[in-house]
XYZ file of C-alpha atoms in Angstrom:
629
model
C -18.744 9.495 6.241
C -20.674 7.595 4.100
C -18.831 4.084 5.432
C -19.470 4.934 8.593
C -22.963 4.923 8.172
C -23.008 1.931 6.171
C -21.021 0.128 8.947
C -23.538 1.252 11.195
C -26.707 0.069 9.159
C -24.590 -3.271 8.973
C -24.131 -3.733 12.652
C -27.794 -2.548 13.294
C -29.423 -5.500 11.175
C -27.423 -8.066 12.487
C -28.481 -6.721 15.717
C -32.277 -6.601 15.034
C -31.749 -10.099 13.764
C -29.648 -11.923 16.277
C -32.223 -10.184 18.780
C -35.164 -11.260 17.044
C -34.160 -15.010 16.821
C -33.160 -15.221 20.548
C -36.564 -13.838 21.576
C -38.402 -15.776 19.397
C -36.336 -18.823 20.982
C -37.033 -17.760 24.486
C -40.611 -17.081 23.915
C -40.890 -20.619 22.159
C -39.468 -22.151 24.632
C -41.925 -21.002 27.651
C -44.945 -21.833 25.536
C -45.571 -18.613 23.679
C -45.302 -19.714 19.830
C -47.428 -17.248 18.462
C -45.303 -14.396 19.812
C -42.110 -16.304 18.863
C -43.215 -16.034 15.683
C -43.763 -12.383 15.906
C -40.533 -12.003 16.849
C -38.629 -13.863 14.280
C -40.738 -12.154 11.893
C -39.831 -8.639 13.291
C -36.165 -9.578 13.258
C -35.884 -10.812 9.511
C -38.234 -8.180 7.851
C -35.556 -4.927 8.275
C -32.759 -7.532 7.024
C -35.049 -8.492 4.034
C -36.052 -4.764 3.223
C -32.167 -3.850 3.348
C -31.208 -6.826 1.217
C -34.210 -6.030 -1.613
C -32.792 -2.099 -1.469
C -29.262 -3.781 -2.110
C -30.439 -5.982 -4.639
C -32.209 -2.929 -6.739
C -28.927 -1.086 -6.741
C -26.604 -3.951 -7.997
C -29.457 -4.742 -10.689
C -29.070 -1.067 -11.770
C -25.521 -1.574 -12.191
C -25.923 -4.599 -14.063
C -24.549 -6.972 -11.440
C -26.166 -10.427 -10.207
C -25.034 -11.163 -6.845
C -25.923 -14.367 -4.388
C -27.942 -11.690 -2.194
C -31.118 -12.965 -4.623
C -30.883 -16.663 -3.290
C -30.848 -15.238 0.588
C -33.753 -12.705 -0.513
C -35.547 -15.549 -2.086
C -35.460 -18.200 0.735
C -36.446 -15.380 3.347
C -39.258 -14.465 1.617
C -40.605 -17.492 0.693
C -39.849 -18.657 3.929
C -42.079 -15.728 5.557
C -44.957 -16.219 2.784
C -45.607 -19.877 3.932
C -44.891 -19.533 7.870
C -41.504 -20.756 8.377
C -40.351 -17.470 10.724
C -37.908 -19.822 12.279
C -35.545 -20.820 9.269
C -36.274 -17.178 7.932
C -34.793 -15.712 11.290
C -31.530 -17.954 10.787
C -31.345 -17.206 7.320
C -31.230 -13.342 8.226
C -28.793 -13.922 11.193
C -26.315 -15.615 9.137
C -26.640 -13.182 6.024
C -26.329 -10.157 8.234
C -23.335 -11.460 9.979
C -21.626 -11.944 6.495
C -21.933 -8.772 5.418
C -20.693 -7.243 8.968
C -17.510 -9.281 8.753
C -17.031 -7.862 5.172
C -17.572 -4.000 6.567
C -15.637 -5.050 10.003
C -12.452 -5.905 7.471
C -12.556 -2.839 5.721
C -13.339 -0.402 8.360
C -10.229 -1.791 10.516
C -7.812 -1.286 7.289
C -9.105 2.675 7.032
C -8.838 3.270 10.904
C -5.200 2.006 10.739
C -4.286 4.085 7.530
C -5.306 7.410 9.921
C -1.982 7.844 11.051
C 0.122 7.155 7.750
C -2.212 9.835 5.988
C -1.479 12.608 8.568
C 2.024 13.672 7.696
C 0.639 15.672 4.695
C 1.549 19.427 5.240
C -1.141 21.941 5.667
C 0.760 25.359 6.101
C 3.625 27.417 4.862
C 6.003 30.003 6.611
C 5.452 33.276 4.520
C 7.659 36.589 4.955
C 5.473 39.646 5.626
C 6.247 43.040 6.734
C 9.890 42.235 7.977
C 8.574 39.218 9.779
C 6.793 35.570 9.617
C 3.524 33.905 9.531
C 2.073 30.854 9.363
C -0.649 30.767 6.394
C -2.907 27.605 4.985
C -1.506 26.367 1.772
C -4.383 27.649 0.060
C -3.930 31.391 1.246
C -0.466 31.216 -0.583
C -0.401 33.663 -3.636
C 2.174 34.087 -6.612
C 4.822 36.381 -5.784
C 4.548 35.453 -1.973
C 8.154 34.921 -0.476
C 8.571 31.935 1.633
C 10.946 30.512 4.179
C 12.035 27.157 3.403
C 13.353 25.191 6.479
C 15.500 22.296 6.874
C 13.377 19.118 6.003
C 10.180 20.942 4.959
C 8.285 19.600 2.459
C 7.772 22.812 -0.694
C 4.242 23.651 -0.462
C 3.992 25.305 -3.913
C 6.331 25.479 -6.922
C 8.225 28.346 -7.215
C 11.964 29.991 -7.832
C 15.083 29.812 -5.715
C 15.945 33.271 -4.000
C 18.258 32.548 -1.754
C 21.919 31.629 -2.930
C 21.615 28.256 -3.323
C 18.946 25.307 -2.053
C 19.845 21.756 -1.553
C 16.726 19.881 -2.802
C 15.788 16.213 -2.386
C 13.298 15.798 -5.314
C 13.278 11.561 -5.199
C 9.581 11.535 -4.251
C 8.758 13.357 -7.616
C 11.590 12.293 -9.895
C 13.403 9.355 -8.693
C 16.696 10.630 -8.438
C 17.886 9.222 -5.572
C 20.351 11.695 -3.946
C 19.787 15.290 -3.338
C 21.186 18.079 -5.546
C 21.814 21.631 -5.138
C 19.844 24.100 -7.245
C 21.454 28.099 -7.608
C 19.766 30.987 -7.239
C 16.797 31.587 -10.199
C 16.463 27.922 -10.336
C 12.720 26.154 -10.085
C 12.005 24.244 -7.445
C 9.017 21.688 -7.597
C 6.272 21.277 -4.394
C 6.800 18.115 -3.028
C 10.325 18.326 -3.061
C 12.324 18.038 0.687
C 14.542 20.566 1.825
C 17.769 18.955 2.459
C 20.090 21.664 3.387
C 19.714 24.736 4.874
C 17.224 27.222 5.223
C 16.337 29.161 2.248
C 13.575 31.984 0.479
C 11.393 30.678 -1.944
C 9.448 32.835 -4.333
C 5.972 31.370 -5.131
C 4.990 31.207 -8.906
C 1.563 29.683 -8.749
C -1.208 28.618 -6.383
C -0.955 25.599 -4.300
C -4.110 23.760 -6.197
C -2.089 24.271 -9.449
C 1.357 23.071 -8.337
C 3.177 20.010 -9.249
C 2.129 18.378 -6.219
C -1.890 19.047 -6.961
C -1.461 17.914 -10.656
C -0.223 14.482 -9.343
C -3.161 14.505 -6.806
C -5.631 15.104 -9.407
C -3.750 11.958 -11.418
C -4.343 10.184 -8.610
C -7.926 10.997 -8.588
C -8.492 10.278 -12.215
C -6.565 6.840 -12.052
C -8.912 6.239 -9.125
C -12.182 6.795 -10.640
C -10.990 4.848 -13.961
C -10.137 1.877 -11.854
C -12.924 -1.033 -12.288
C -14.280 -2.385 -9.438
C -13.119 -5.584 -7.751
C -15.677 -7.910 -7.767
C -16.527 -10.207 -4.639
C -15.071 -13.836 -4.875
C -18.542 -14.924 -3.912
C -20.532 -13.064 -6.752
C -18.536 -14.763 -9.142
C -20.366 -17.980 -8.291
C -23.252 -16.569 -8.040
C -25.138 -17.006 -11.384
C -24.453 -20.543 -11.612
C -25.395 -21.219 -7.912
C -28.817 -19.170 -8.431
C -29.750 -21.160 -11.710
C -29.110 -24.827 -9.786
C -30.986 -23.024 -6.597
C -34.335 -22.058 -8.652
C -33.940 -25.497 -10.739
C -34.022 -27.718 -7.673
C -36.748 -25.869 -6.047
C -38.893 -25.351 -8.673
C -38.408 -29.179 -9.694
C -39.525 -30.285 -6.151
C -42.510 -28.247 -6.325
C -43.980 -28.895 -9.529
C -42.977 -32.965 -8.929
C -44.713 -32.845 -5.697
C -47.107 -29.959 -5.501
C -45.815 -28.943 -2.005
C -44.610 -25.149 -1.746
C -42.657 -26.301 1.654
C -39.941 -28.586 -0.580
C -39.316 -25.686 -2.417
C -38.840 -23.659 0.913
C -36.851 -26.218 2.459
C -34.500 -26.208 -0.639
C -34.160 -22.392 -0.901
C -33.553 -22.351 3.288
C -30.675 -24.972 2.719
C -29.433 -23.114 -0.405
C -28.655 -19.693 1.282
C -25.472 -19.088 0.352
C -23.830 -19.022 3.720
C -20.776 -20.989 3.037
C -20.197 -18.549 0.187
C -21.398 -15.351 2.209
C -19.511 -16.326 5.503
C -16.323 -18.341 4.145
C -14.833 -15.773 2.009
C -15.081 -12.746 4.415
C -13.991 -15.264 7.157
C -10.884 -16.256 5.208
C -9.762 -12.914 3.848
C -10.518 -11.132 7.110
C -7.974 -13.826 8.697
C -5.411 -13.189 5.670
C -5.730 -9.166 6.438
C -5.125 -9.990 10.189
C -1.967 -12.634 9.135
C -0.863 -9.871 6.827
C -0.699 -7.047 9.382
C 1.476 -9.460 11.620
C 3.900 -9.202 9.359
C 3.764 -5.727 8.697
C 1.614 -5.471 5.359
C -1.561 -3.614 5.665
C -4.163 -4.543 2.975
C -6.905 -2.238 3.055
C -9.655 -4.622 2.717
C -10.913 -7.869 1.157
C -10.998 -6.595 -2.585
C -7.483 -5.719 -2.330
C -6.600 -9.254 -0.886
C -8.048 -11.193 -3.511
C -6.573 -8.790 -6.148
C -2.994 -9.176 -4.604
C -3.633 -13.470 -4.890
C -3.978 -13.085 -8.765
C -0.997 -10.799 -9.757
C 0.740 -11.744 -12.863
C 2.840 -8.881 -13.408
C 5.022 -6.755 -11.142
C 6.063 -3.036 -11.718
C 8.512 -1.653 -9.108
C 9.667 2.289 -8.721
C 13.467 2.586 -8.017
C 14.537 5.264 -5.442
C 13.429 4.242 -2.114
C 11.846 0.793 -3.336
C 13.648 -1.065 -5.149
C 16.828 0.897 -3.733
C 16.997 2.045 -0.047
C 16.912 5.540 -1.124
C 19.763 6.873 1.372
C 23.211 7.352 0.304
C 25.869 5.133 1.293
C 29.920 4.572 0.820
C 30.295 1.722 -1.320
C 34.356 2.501 -2.476
C 37.044 4.936 -1.127
C 39.479 5.756 -3.485
C 42.836 7.332 -1.926
C 45.092 9.333 -3.987
C 48.109 9.734 -1.745
C 49.398 8.070 1.419
C 46.756 8.212 3.499
C 44.741 4.882 4.105
C 41.459 4.633 3.499
C 39.811 4.163 7.376
C 42.519 7.383 7.712
C 40.972 9.401 5.075
C 37.204 8.119 6.352
C 37.970 9.368 9.777
C 38.891 12.417 8.974
C 36.245 13.277 6.689
C 33.313 11.729 9.347
C 35.199 13.652 12.233
C 34.646 17.027 9.880
C 31.222 16.089 9.031
C 29.798 15.828 12.398
C 29.101 19.341 12.078
C 26.752 19.298 9.038
C 23.021 18.227 8.876
C 23.590 17.176 5.218
C 21.971 13.856 4.151
C 25.610 12.837 2.697
C 27.633 14.060 5.574
C 25.546 12.097 7.753
C 26.151 9.289 5.880
C 29.680 9.559 5.835
C 29.642 10.004 10.021
C 27.600 6.758 10.332
C 29.946 4.592 7.800
C 32.776 6.190 10.043
C 31.000 4.776 12.937
C 29.979 1.347 11.811
C 33.635 0.773 10.889
C 34.470 1.735 14.449
C 36.353 4.554 14.062
C 36.934 7.576 16.776
C 35.919 10.652 15.491
C 37.675 13.902 17.006
C 35.623 17.103 17.626
C 36.539 19.492 14.689
C 37.278 23.265 15.328
C 37.163 26.420 12.928
C 34.130 24.621 10.981
C 32.817 26.742 8.102
C 30.002 25.169 5.994
C 29.226 26.130 2.269
C 25.308 25.012 1.945
C 25.045 22.562 -0.890
C 29.004 22.387 -1.651
C 30.835 21.255 1.174
C 32.480 21.961 4.748
C 35.838 23.070 5.460
C 37.666 22.819 9.115
C 40.439 21.437 11.493
C 40.649 18.134 12.680
C 43.225 16.689 15.035
C 45.462 19.819 13.866
C 44.933 19.234 10.083
C 42.728 21.307 7.641
C 40.460 19.067 5.998
C 37.918 19.955 3.415
C 35.178 17.802 2.547
C 32.610 18.190 -0.435
C 31.653 17.820 -4.244
C 34.734 17.288 -6.052
C 34.889 21.015 -7.845
C 34.137 22.385 -4.556
C 37.449 20.716 -2.932
C 39.635 20.663 -5.912
C 39.046 24.744 -6.153
C 39.955 25.043 -2.757
C 43.073 23.243 -3.216
C 44.095 25.311 -6.249
C 44.390 22.313 -8.950
C 41.757 20.484 -10.881
C 40.997 16.743 -10.563
C 41.141 14.361 -13.342
C 37.622 12.903 -14.486
C 36.488 10.028 -11.750
C 34.767 7.137 -13.096
C 32.033 7.435 -10.565
C 30.669 10.677 -12.409
C 29.977 8.717 -15.205
C 28.386 5.721 -13.098
C 25.884 7.951 -11.698
C 27.297 8.206 -8.313
C 27.922 10.810 -5.741
C 31.661 11.941 -5.650
C 33.034 13.329 -2.619
C 36.064 14.390 -2.574
C 38.573 14.813 0.747
C 41.224 17.154 0.951
C 43.974 17.031 3.818
C 46.612 19.767 4.394
C 45.993 20.848 0.590
C 46.350 18.107 -1.121
C 43.582 15.699 -2.466
C 43.768 12.874 -0.302
C 41.066 10.596 -2.239
C 37.401 10.246 -3.066
C 33.988 8.772 -1.179
C 31.892 7.176 -3.707
C 28.680 7.162 -2.535
C 25.281 5.526 -4.171
C 21.992 4.214 -3.327
C 22.194 0.808 -2.817
C 19.745 -1.980 -3.310
C 17.645 -3.311 -0.380
C 19.242 -6.477 1.074
C 17.746 -9.847 -0.278
C 16.401 -7.862 -3.495
C 17.464 -10.709 -5.742
C 16.231 -13.201 -3.655
C 12.888 -11.851 -3.447
C 12.469 -11.361 -7.216
C 13.161 -15.034 -7.617
C 10.660 -15.752 -4.960
C 7.950 -13.805 -6.367
C 8.907 -15.375 -9.731
C 8.241 -18.723 -8.132
C 4.513 -17.702 -6.695
C 3.290 -17.024 -10.261
C 4.702 -13.579 -11.023
C 5.438 -13.705 -14.643
C 6.767 -10.297 -15.572
C 8.633 -7.875 -13.718
C 9.446 -4.431 -14.610
C 11.441 -1.054 -13.450
C 9.373 2.172 -13.910
C 11.655 4.896 -12.828
C 11.862 8.665 -13.343
C 15.964 8.106 -12.666
C 17.985 8.365 -15.952
C 18.321 5.343 -18.117
C 22.163 4.414 -17.203
C 21.440 4.605 -13.167
C 18.294 2.089 -13.692
C 20.445 -0.274 -15.964
C 23.021 -0.311 -13.500
C 20.936 -1.018 -10.596
C 18.958 -3.724 -12.483
C 22.226 -5.471 -13.739
C 21.829 -9.169 -12.861
C 18.301 -9.496 -11.484
C 16.418 -10.377 -14.673
C 14.086 -7.431 -15.277
C 11.553 -8.374 -18.104
C 11.605 -4.628 -18.961
C 13.168 -1.241 -17.755
C 11.143 1.960 -18.468
C 13.559 5.335 -17.245
C 13.075 8.964 -17.168
C 9.191 8.455 -16.632
C 7.014 11.456 -15.377
C 4.049 10.453 -12.950
C 1.530 10.552 -16.293
C 3.871 8.008 -18.056
C 4.208 5.442 -15.210
C 0.349 5.202 -15.265
C 0.785 4.787 -18.978
C 3.114 1.781 -18.481
C 0.873 0.058 -15.754
C -2.283 0.236 -18.200
C -0.006 -0.999 -21.164
C 0.550 -4.046 -19.078
C -3.085 -5.152 -18.082
C -3.070 -7.210 -21.028
C -0.726 -9.536 -19.710
C -3.163 -10.112 -16.439
C -3.463 -8.215 -13.061
C -0.913 -5.645 -12.437
C 0.981 -4.481 -8.898
C 2.858 -1.313 -8.987
C 5.104 -1.021 -6.046
C 6.308 2.563 -5.049
C 7.195 5.404 -2.177
C 7.350 8.825 -3.666
C 4.559 11.343 -4.712
C 5.271 10.722 -8.521
C 4.089 7.120 -7.947
C 0.674 7.920 -6.738
C -1.200 7.734 -9.656
C 0.243 4.582 -10.338
C -0.553 3.099 -7.793
C -4.239 4.093 -8.194
C -4.123 2.963 -11.658
C -2.993 -0.757 -10.724
C -5.084 -3.535 -9.965
C -2.931 -3.504 -6.793
C -0.745 -0.272 -5.415
C 1.387 -0.752 -2.792
C 3.196 1.697 -0.894
C 6.427 1.674 1.536
C 4.726 3.623 4.189
C 7.437 3.602 7.116
C 9.403 6.834 4.849
C 7.167 7.033 1.760
C 5.136 9.987 0.807
C 1.705 10.163 2.248
C 0.283 10.579 -0.977
C 1.533 6.955 -1.997
C 0.166 5.826 0.928
C -3.197 6.704 0.406
C -3.383 6.101 -3.305
C -2.274 2.366 -2.492
C -4.188 -0.473 -1.611
C -1.864 -2.295 0.276
C 1.058 -0.427 2.523
C 4.307 -1.763 3.891
C 4.538 -0.602 7.069
C 8.237 -1.674 7.378
C 10.675 -0.477 4.790
C 11.655 -3.965 3.780
C 10.937 -4.927 0.176
C 10.908 -8.653 0.971
C 7.530 -8.409 3.226
C 5.879 -7.877 -0.574
C 6.635 -11.858 -1.104
C 5.004 -12.361 2.234
C 1.727 -10.498 1.841
C 1.367 -12.269 -1.824
C 2.373 -15.539 -0.196
C -0.263 -15.019 2.105
C -3.312 -13.581 0.009
C -2.553 -16.408 -2.277
C -2.969 -18.905 0.713
C -6.005 -16.848 2.079
C -7.983 -16.789 -1.609
C -7.186 -20.662 -1.838
C -8.717 -21.335 1.477
C -11.790 -19.516 0.826
C -12.184 -21.265 -2.360
C -11.741 -24.674 -0.789
C -14.235 -23.618 1.883
C -16.718 -22.498 -1.003
C -16.501 -25.844 -2.791
C -17.193 -27.682 0.096
C -19.869 -25.751 1.607
C -21.718 -25.590 -1.746
C -20.891 -29.576 -2.386
C -22.855 -30.123 0.932
C -25.346 -27.704 0.224
C -26.301 -29.292 -3.124
C -26.542 -32.389 -0.975
C -28.699 -30.586 1.343
C -30.933 -29.306 -1.466
C -31.416 -32.636 -3.026
C -32.349 -34.422 0.146
C -34.937 -31.350 0.970
C -36.549 -31.803 -2.553
C -36.915 -35.271 -1.591
C -38.673 -34.533 1.554
C -36.016 -35.581 3.915
C -35.506 -32.065 5.661
C -38.183 -29.576 6.825
C -37.236 -25.964 6.396
C -35.936 -25.815 9.820
C -34.076 -28.727 9.519
C -32.644 -27.346 6.580
C -31.846 -23.865 8.495
C -30.141 -26.490 11.084
C -28.053 -28.366 8.568
C -26.946 -25.313 7.055
C -25.846 -23.932 10.433
C -23.508 -27.144 10.572
C -22.145 -26.444 7.206
C -21.621 -23.285 8.145
C -19.682 -23.773 11.039
C -17.348 -26.545 9.402
C -16.477 -24.015 6.222
C -15.746 -21.320 8.889
C -13.031 -23.212 10.730
C -11.637 -24.455 7.872
C -11.425 -20.521 6.460
C -9.907 -19.713 9.740
C -6.959 -22.030 8.691
C -5.857 -18.682 7.272
C -4.826 -17.502 10.533
C -2.102 -19.785 10.649
C -0.775 -19.306 7.174
C 3.498 -19.356 7.588
C 5.113 -17.481 4.455
C 8.976 -18.295 3.702
C 11.354 -16.144 4.685
C 14.084 -15.977 2.413
C 17.314 -14.915 3.776
C 19.536 -15.029 0.936
C 22.479 -12.489 1.295
C 23.551 -10.211 -1.177
C 27.444 -9.295 -2.123
C 28.765 -6.778 -0.102
C 31.534 -4.105 -0.528
C 33.262 -2.842 2.891
C 30.083 -4.376 4.701
C 27.643 -2.374 2.402
C 25.020 -4.204 0.573
C 25.246 -4.623 -3.087
C 24.620 -1.102 -4.766
C 23.357 0.848 -7.490
C 23.672 4.145 -8.445
């Protein structure tokens, strides 16, 4: 609501200033100069009052900005009767602030759909039936039904025989795992198996997910605000302006000389060029699927020196894929995959769906299974093409066929091992893992070329898995087994090396995203909490968009700085000319208009930034991208 009222005020001020300027020009043209002066005066006063209020607020925060120069020029012009010059300055100033507000407002609107996925209700057992209740109405001891695909609303204990939970948004464990009766289950996890019952042990506001949300809020409160690029030039420019205006008045005794200097000095190149270049950069980044929430994050993105990446769902794809097929009998690999895929058509388990997808990629024909029985979280038994097939965990399958299997090396590597038995004999194993995103190596190399000096991994997954994933990628540091608050500590510790960017997709990443100078969320499949806490959202699950976003941010900032330097140089030249009496206040305002147009046209070059598109392929195994467990 606060943002909306501020946006409306800025829009209204621009409308008033523009209406006053146009009305005054019309009146002046028809010979009513007296009424024209009044129209210009009326158009300036609201802008000047709002500007004075903003200056007082900034000074109370200990900030000095370029708004002071604009206020001085408008005030001096009104005091000495140069109302047309004041009206021009008012329009240009209010236009610049409106552009900044427009950029931030558009980013907020585009975030609405991303944040609409947060669960608000749960299904509770009550008097032999089921009822939907709001999360705040859930009490410890309530029995909840968690359907397949549901996100656990509160912490609790598993009451059913088993549950198959995807905890990757919370812990970074890349693959779902089975939890037995009586095991604790964390809110924010996803039910990846059959429906089960959960006994609530905490209120929603006291659960794991709520604790992470509180961490996000604390991190956002402690995050220093980003100063506008224009304001970082303010003190020097203000000093130069006041010095030239004072010297002109003192040397000539003519206050109009000082007014002309102040009008020419009105920092429209700074007020306009910066937001125009950054808004253009925001639009260009959105074209490539990179949603940046305002000009401040775009500026920060351009200065990043340290990159911290989450693993599951960020550095890796977050979905299991077959990386090897180990035949232990006479059946060829394709036959093992074909039979396993045919049987797994009857299961909705994520691993089963991955096996079916892999079989279809190879072009294998999958028969319709019969006599299928699925043991949730364990495996599937059935008949395919007249043969008895069992697919599931190694212990489950070997127990069904009556003998124990030898330890498989994939177990030590952190991969998921799926055993396949045919007609009472173990035919082989499907080794599954979470693959690196395609082009990761090329993307990281490109980021280093763009000035990112340190690249680190911060994951809740195990150290051996993290080391295997990052092998050969040249990370500067690997932090594994991290809880959400420890990820925040890593971000804060890295700030001594320069601005930090954190990239993640899970609920457990949200506090670190909020604490970083630039938080980047994987928006297509990531958690809503991470998208809300982040400054940047990648709207497609392609990590290469990160490099494009940084390149666009740096190009946009460079163009903004070029526009500022050129504009200030021309303004200083105009100020000197005004001090010597070569420019009247109105002429100075018109000159400033010409300078404004020049710097705006230059700033619009940000719309044409063309980021590189690296296409370096990664080594593949059986048509699957390079993997890590």
